[in-house]
mmCIF file of C-alpha atoms in Angstrom:
data_model
loop_
_atom_site.group_PDB
_atom_site.id
_atom_site.type_symbol
_atom_site.label_atom_id
_atom_site.label_comp_id
_atom_site.label_asym_id
_atom_site.label_seq_id
_atom_site.Cartn_x
_atom_site.Cartn_y
_atom_site.Cartn_z
ATOM 1 C CA MET A 92 0.314 -1.791 -6.964
ATOM 2 C CA GLU A 93 3.470 -0.204 -5.503
ATOM 3 C CA LYS A 94 3.441 -2.646 -2.553
ATOM 4 C CA LYS A 95 3.144 -5.584 -4.943
ATOM 5 C CA MET A 96 6.135 -4.303 -6.928
ATOM 6 C CA LEU A 97 8.239 -3.850 -3.774
ATOM 7 C CA PHE A 98 7.282 -7.332 -2.629
ATOM 8 C CA ALA A 99 8.213 -8.787 -6.024
ATOM 9 C CA VAL A 100 11.610 -7.043 -5.981
ATOM 10 C CA ALA A 101 12.301 -8.210 -2.415
ATOM 11 C CA LEU A 102 11.275 -11.757 -3.278
ATOM 12 C CA LEU A 103 13.539 -11.752 -6.327
ATOM 13 C CA ALA A 104 16.490 -10.544 -4.226
ATOM 14 C CA VAL A 105 15.902 -13.331 -1.688
ATOM 15 C CA LEU A 106 15.676 -15.915 -4.472
ATOM 16 C CA VAL A 107 18.934 -14.698 -6.042
ATOM 17 C CA VAL A 108 20.753 -14.974 -2.697
ATOM 18 C CA ALA A 109 19.237 -18.420 -2.026
ATOM 19 C CA LEU A 110 20.258 -19.625 -5.476
ATOM 20 C CA THR A 111 23.765 -18.215 -5.038
ATOM 21 C CA ILE A 112 24.140 -19.956 -1.696
ATOM 22 C CA SER A 113 22.763 -23.261 -3.005
ATOM 23 C CA ILE A 114 25.143 -23.189 -5.966
ATOM 24 C CA LEU A 115 28.175 -22.175 -3.929
ATOM 25 C CA MET A 116 27.721 -24.334 -0.839
ATOM 26 C CA PRO A 117 29.439 -27.756 -0.692
ATOM 27 C CA GLY A 118 28.399 -30.068 -3.489
ATOM 28 C CA GLY A 119 27.528 -27.160 -5.788
ATOM 29 C CA GLY A 120 30.634 -26.412 -7.813
ATOM 30 C CA GLU A 121 32.850 -23.832 -6.097
ATOM 31 C CA GLY A 122 31.075 -24.359 -2.776
ATOM 32 C CA GLU A 123 33.954 -26.319 -1.343
ATOM 33 C CA ASN A 124 36.087 -23.186 -1.764
ATOM 34 C CA LEU A 125 33.471 -20.852 -0.267
ATOM 35 C CA LEU A 126 34.206 -19.131 3.032
ATOM 36 C CA LEU A 127 31.086 -16.992 3.407
ATOM 37 C CA VAL A 128 28.231 -15.083 1.800
ATOM 38 C CA TYR A 129 27.374 -11.670 3.296
ATOM 39 C CA THR A 130 24.316 -9.655 2.312
ATOM 40 C CA ARG A 131 23.256 -6.078 3.064
ATOM 41 C CA ARG A 132 19.779 -4.842 2.103
ATOM 42 C CA GLY A 133 17.629 -1.788 2.707
ATOM 43 C CA GLY A 134 18.209 1.757 3.776
ATOM 44 C CA ILE A 135 16.647 4.806 2.208
ATOM 45 C CA ALA A 136 18.497 4.152 -1.082
ATOM 46 C CA GLY A 137 17.346 0.528 -1.295
ATOM 47 C CA MET A 138 20.842 -0.974 -1.022
ATOM 48 C CA ASN A 139 21.188 -4.528 -2.315
ATOM 49 C CA ASP A 140 24.695 -5.983 -1.813
ATOM 50 C CA THR A 141 26.014 -9.544 -1.820
ATOM 51 C CA LEU A 142 29.636 -10.277 -0.952
ATOM 52 C CA ILE A 143 31.087 -13.735 -1.525
ATOM 53 C CA VAL A 144 34.497 -14.589 -0.057
ATOM 54 C CA TYR A 145 36.379 -17.752 -0.997
ATOM 55 C CA LEU A 146 38.938 -19.682 1.048
ATOM 56 C CA ASP A 147 41.745 -18.551 -1.265
ATOM 57 C CA GLY A 148 40.981 -14.863 -0.593
ATOM 58 C CA ARG A 149 39.022 -14.155 -3.768
ATOM 59 C CA ALA A 150 36.110 -11.841 -3.165
ATOM 60 C CA MET A 151 33.179 -10.855 -5.367
ATOM 61 C CA LEU A 152 30.776 -8.064 -4.476
ATOM 62 C CA THR A 153 27.522 -7.356 -6.270
ATOM 63 C CA HIS A 154 26.634 -3.778 -5.340
ATOM 64 C CA ASN A 155 23.371 -2.387 -6.776
ATOM 65 C CA GLY A 156 23.776 -4.352 -9.981
ATOM 66 C CA ARG A 157 27.520 -3.786 -10.453
ATOM 67 C CA VAL A 158 30.079 -6.538 -9.843
ATOM 68 C CA PHE A 159 33.442 -5.890 -8.175
ATOM 69 C CA GLN A 160 36.110 -8.562 -7.831
ATOM 70 C CA GLY A 161 39.376 -8.672 -5.959
ATOM 71 C CA PHE A 162 41.383 -10.400 -3.265
ATOM 72 C CA ILE A 163 41.695 -9.903 0.448
ATOM 73 C CA SER A 164 45.152 -10.266 1.961
ATOM 74 C CA PRO A 165 46.236 -13.463 3.729
ATOM 75 C CA GLU A 166 46.217 -11.512 7.019
ATOM 76 C CA GLU A 167 42.653 -10.303 6.432
ATOM 77 C CA LEU A 168 41.612 -13.811 5.425
ATOM 78 C CA GLY A 169 43.051 -15.201 8.670
ATOM 79 C CA SER A 170 41.245 -12.521 10.694
ATOM 80 C CA LEU A 171 37.991 -13.242 8.865
ATOM 81 C CA LYS A 172 38.262 -16.984 9.571
ATOM 82 C CA SER A 173 38.874 -16.233 13.262
ATOM 83 C CA LEU A 174 35.873 -13.898 13.442
ATOM 84 C CA ILE A 175 33.650 -16.517 11.805
ATOM 85 C CA HIS A 176 34.860 -19.159 14.258
ATOM 86 C CA GLU A 177 34.100 -16.846 17.216
ATOM 87 C CA LEU A 178 30.583 -16.247 15.881
ATOM 88 C CA GLU A 179 29.705 -19.933 15.427
ATOM 89 C CA ALA A 180 28.338 -19.949 18.985
ATOM 90 C CA TYR A 181 25.679 -17.461 17.781
ATOM 91 C CA SER A 182 24.620 -19.434 14.706
ATOM 92 C CA GLY A 183 20.877 -19.002 14.287
ATOM 93 C CA PHE A 184 20.950 -15.518 15.845
ATOM 94 C CA ASN A 185 18.255 -13.378 14.258
ATOM 95 C CA CYS A 186 17.886 -9.799 15.451
ATOM 96 C CA GLN A 187 14.573 -8.279 14.436
ATOM 97 C CA PRO A 188 14.019 -4.498 14.257
ATOM 98 C CA LYS A 189 12.515 -2.604 17.170
ATOM 99 C CA PRO A 190 8.887 -1.572 16.692
ATOM 100 C CA GLY A 191 8.804 1.724 14.793
ATOM 101 C CA ALA A 192 12.381 1.444 13.510
ATOM 102 C CA ALA A 193 12.751 2.669 9.938
ATOM 103 C CA ASP A 194 15.472 3.242 7.358
ATOM 104 C CA PHE A 195 17.723 0.483 8.654
ATOM 105 C CA PHE A 196 19.799 -2.130 6.873
ATOM 106 C CA SER A 197 19.238 -5.879 7.138
ATOM 107 C CA TYR A 198 22.259 -8.175 7.014
ATOM 108 C CA SER A 199 23.030 -11.877 6.841
ATOM 109 C CA ILE A 200 26.115 -14.034 6.923
ATOM 110 C CA THR A 201 26.151 -17.644 5.835
ATOM 111 C CA ALA A 202 29.224 -19.842 6.267
ATOM 112 C CA LYS A 203 29.870 -23.544 6.800
ATOM 113 C CA ASN A 204 28.754 -23.654 10.463
ATOM 114 C CA LEU A 205 27.133 -20.254 10.692
ATOM 115 C CA ARG A 206 23.940 -18.434 9.731
ATOM 116 C CA VAL A 207 23.277 -15.040 11.333
ATOM 117 C CA ASP A 208 20.666 -12.404 10.414
ATOM 118 C CA TRP A 209 20.476 -8.943 11.928
ATOM 119 C CA VAL A 210 19.569 -5.312 11.424
ATOM 120 C CA ASP A 211 21.623 -2.215 12.217
ATOM 121 C CA PRO A 212 22.588 -2.371 15.912
ATOM 122 C CA TRP A 213 20.657 0.839 16.724
ATOM 123 C CA ALA A 214 17.480 -0.754 15.284
ATOM 124 C CA CYS A 215 18.018 -4.189 16.835
ATOM 125 C CA GLN A 216 15.475 -5.392 19.360
ATOM 126 C CA GLY A 217 17.312 -7.132 22.189
ATOM 127 C CA GLY A 218 20.993 -7.801 22.735
ATOM 128 C CA PHE A 219 23.651 -7.598 20.067
ATOM 129 C CA PRO A 220 26.810 -9.744 20.360
ATOM 130 C CA GLN A 221 30.130 -7.864 20.267
ATOM 131 C CA GLU A 222 31.533 -10.622 18.029
ATOM 132 C CA LEU A 223 28.861 -9.817 15.456
ATOM 133 C CA GLU A 224 29.687 -6.111 15.605
ATOM 134 C CA SER A 225 33.362 -6.959 14.944
ATOM 135 C CA LEU A 226 32.500 -9.133 11.945
ATOM 136 C CA HIS A 227 30.054 -6.532 10.649
ATOM 137 C CA THR A 228 32.765 -3.831 10.783
ATOM 138 C CA PHE A 229 35.214 -6.163 9.032
ATOM 139 C CA MET A 230 32.731 -6.942 6.229
ATOM 140 C CA GLU A 231 32.067 -3.226 5.692
ATOM 141 C CA LYS A 232 35.839 -2.718 5.339
ATOM 142 C CA ILE A 233 36.112 -5.449 2.686
ATOM 143 C CA THR A 234 33.078 -4.076 0.821
ATOM 144 C CA SER A 235 34.645 -0.624 0.794
ATOM 145 C CA GLN A 236 38.003 -1.975 -0.439
ATOM 146 C CA LEU A 237 36.370 -3.781 -3.345
ATOM 147 C CA THR A 238 34.340 -0.782 -4.520
ATOM 148 C CA GLN A 239 37.298 1.595 -4.290
ATOM 149 C CA GLY A 240 39.824 -0.329 -6.195
#
């Protein structure tokens, strides 16, 4: 019963992200203004975050059921666009966890020419691009800024 409940919750989270992406991508309302969608799931606390960043610098974070909104600076927006462009060569990258790895986070980034899925670098099976580590660090910074003020 507990496994069925966990599966149902995970499936619901995936459906919410898929619906958000389908609504916000080009042709779906604000999609033409969308820069990226970043998700972070898992960990011992069952984290469930979705960060949406728009081309004008608006940012909206859903963090464990709470919504935070704000703006990122023009400088940060420029850096984010550059990081996304650098990562386009890795579009389709999907780092699966090492056998036996536990208590890790799973992440994804979806942008116009980019879709990347990964787990925490220490749990990642195989190589991990430095460009992805840079973008990951940047997204954590934005997430922290939004939740703190």
